Amino acid sequence: MESDPPFQETFKTLLVDLMKEENTEKVHEKFFVAEEYELPLIDLSCLSLSEFDQEPYKRDIADAAKKWGFFQVVNHGISQEIFERMQCEQAKLFRQPFYRKANEKLLNLPMDCYSWGTPTANSLMQFSWSEAFHIPLTHISRIKEFNCTLGSTIEEFAKVVLELAQKITEILAENLGYKSTFFVENCLPSSCYLRMNRYPPCPVSSKVFGLMPHTDSDFLTILYQDQVGGLQLVKDGKWISVKPNPEALIINIGDLFQAWSNGTYKSIEHRVVTNGEVERFIFTSGVTALVLWLSLRASNPTCSIQYFYVPALNKTANSTTNTTIYLDLKLDNKNKFKGIYYDVLNLTFYYGQNRSLPIANTMFPAFYQGHKKNTHRKELLNTNGVPWEAVFRKVSNGKAVFRVDLATAVRFKIMAWKTKKHKLMVRD
Ligand SMILES: O=C(O)CCC(=O)C(=O)O
Ligand SMILES: [Fe+2]
């Protein structure tokens, strides 16, 4: 078909290699065949019930996000009519000749909004037999200027699908104990997109993916597919095939949501297998980031003093002439997926309750700490103005109190993204 990308021509070499392969049956078994399952199904008409009666449904949503990373929803409030219009516009767009899709700004958008295949693939296993349009929702007005019906349909669809994304995200956030209005407050339209994929019939369907195995890098994806099917995902360590349900929308957790929830909700690897005879269409809408929300969610590092030694107070040495103190500070990043950039760490020591006269200061240079890592900083410090004789007598009769303040600023690194700086002050 003149609308199909030139898969065969471009990847002739890859295909020839494959034809020579002897174990194609085995390859097919291993990579393409999977037992069919139904995703957990949630009836969203529950959201019109009383708060109390909604609870079990909300728990089911959270359980599915934890155990499957994927679920489907019915009675989601989006009319069948708008899906049909979207499908119709999508088909019209993909039916354009390939040279136009690849060379002309069909949607009045930058050229890279259209993609096909996997240009970097050097084996068939890395190749995706599909084409796609990726549309940031901020660009809808540009599409409307050019193609009004398509632009308005996308706009209408995006509005309702994002309301749904908002509801689902709020339920999942609440389940983790967060305020439900975070989404509305922090979801920027600039971070939402619509994606349309077409999987043309594939003559080597048992040897090539429609879409390579991947996880979604966004926050949450909502997917509408036709009845053809082909989506597979990993469940309990094995690939399973998702039974298509044309009434339902599929929702899946992306990498950002997994990171934000410290791994509670799962971003699951999935792929699409092709079909020898029929083409398949899907469209997805996703939220790529909730900027502020993400930054608020990271847990601060914990600081502890692992070792504090004051030679002047060593009774056996009995010498108050050595006025140094020795310290081992431990900084612990308990976040499962977030690294931490520390600014310079400033430590100030005091004797007793008196915070007006520091007895020692030190500074540790800025550094980066990976997720689930701890870091030690050890230092020998000179002190000033400590009445050592009195302190020694105090220790002999009980205890002496030293205090330390730690001041720094931290930024969290979530995937490739850095949050803004947070001041961190620890007093003891
Ligand atoms: O076609 C599908 O069912 C899945 C599409 C997908 O995973 C994606 O676009 O990221
Ligand atoms: Fe995906």
XYZ file of C-alpha atoms and ligand atoms in Angstrom, residues 195 197 199 211 214 216 221 223 225 230-231 270-272 280 282 284, ligand 1:
27
model
C -0.135 9.279 20.517
C -0.109 4.126 16.474
C 0.438 -1.532 13.054
C 6.392 -2.530 19.150
C 9.559 -1.393 26.653
C 6.389 3.725 29.285
C -0.951 6.105 30.062
C -4.955 3.412 25.857
C -7.462 -0.063 21.075
C -1.672 -7.815 20.138
C -0.644 -6.220 23.429
C 5.083 -4.628 27.522
C 5.248 -5.149 23.765
C 2.982 -5.535 20.772
C -4.388 -2.506 14.092
C -4.550 2.341 18.923
C -2.946 6.577 23.841
O -0.348 -0.830 20.929
C -0.449 -1.101 22.115
O -1.303 -1.879 22.556
C 0.518 -0.517 23.093
C 1.192 0.738 22.659
C 2.285 1.128 23.577
O 2.729 0.386 24.409
C 2.892 2.472 23.477
O 2.547 3.243 22.561
O 3.734 2.799 24.348
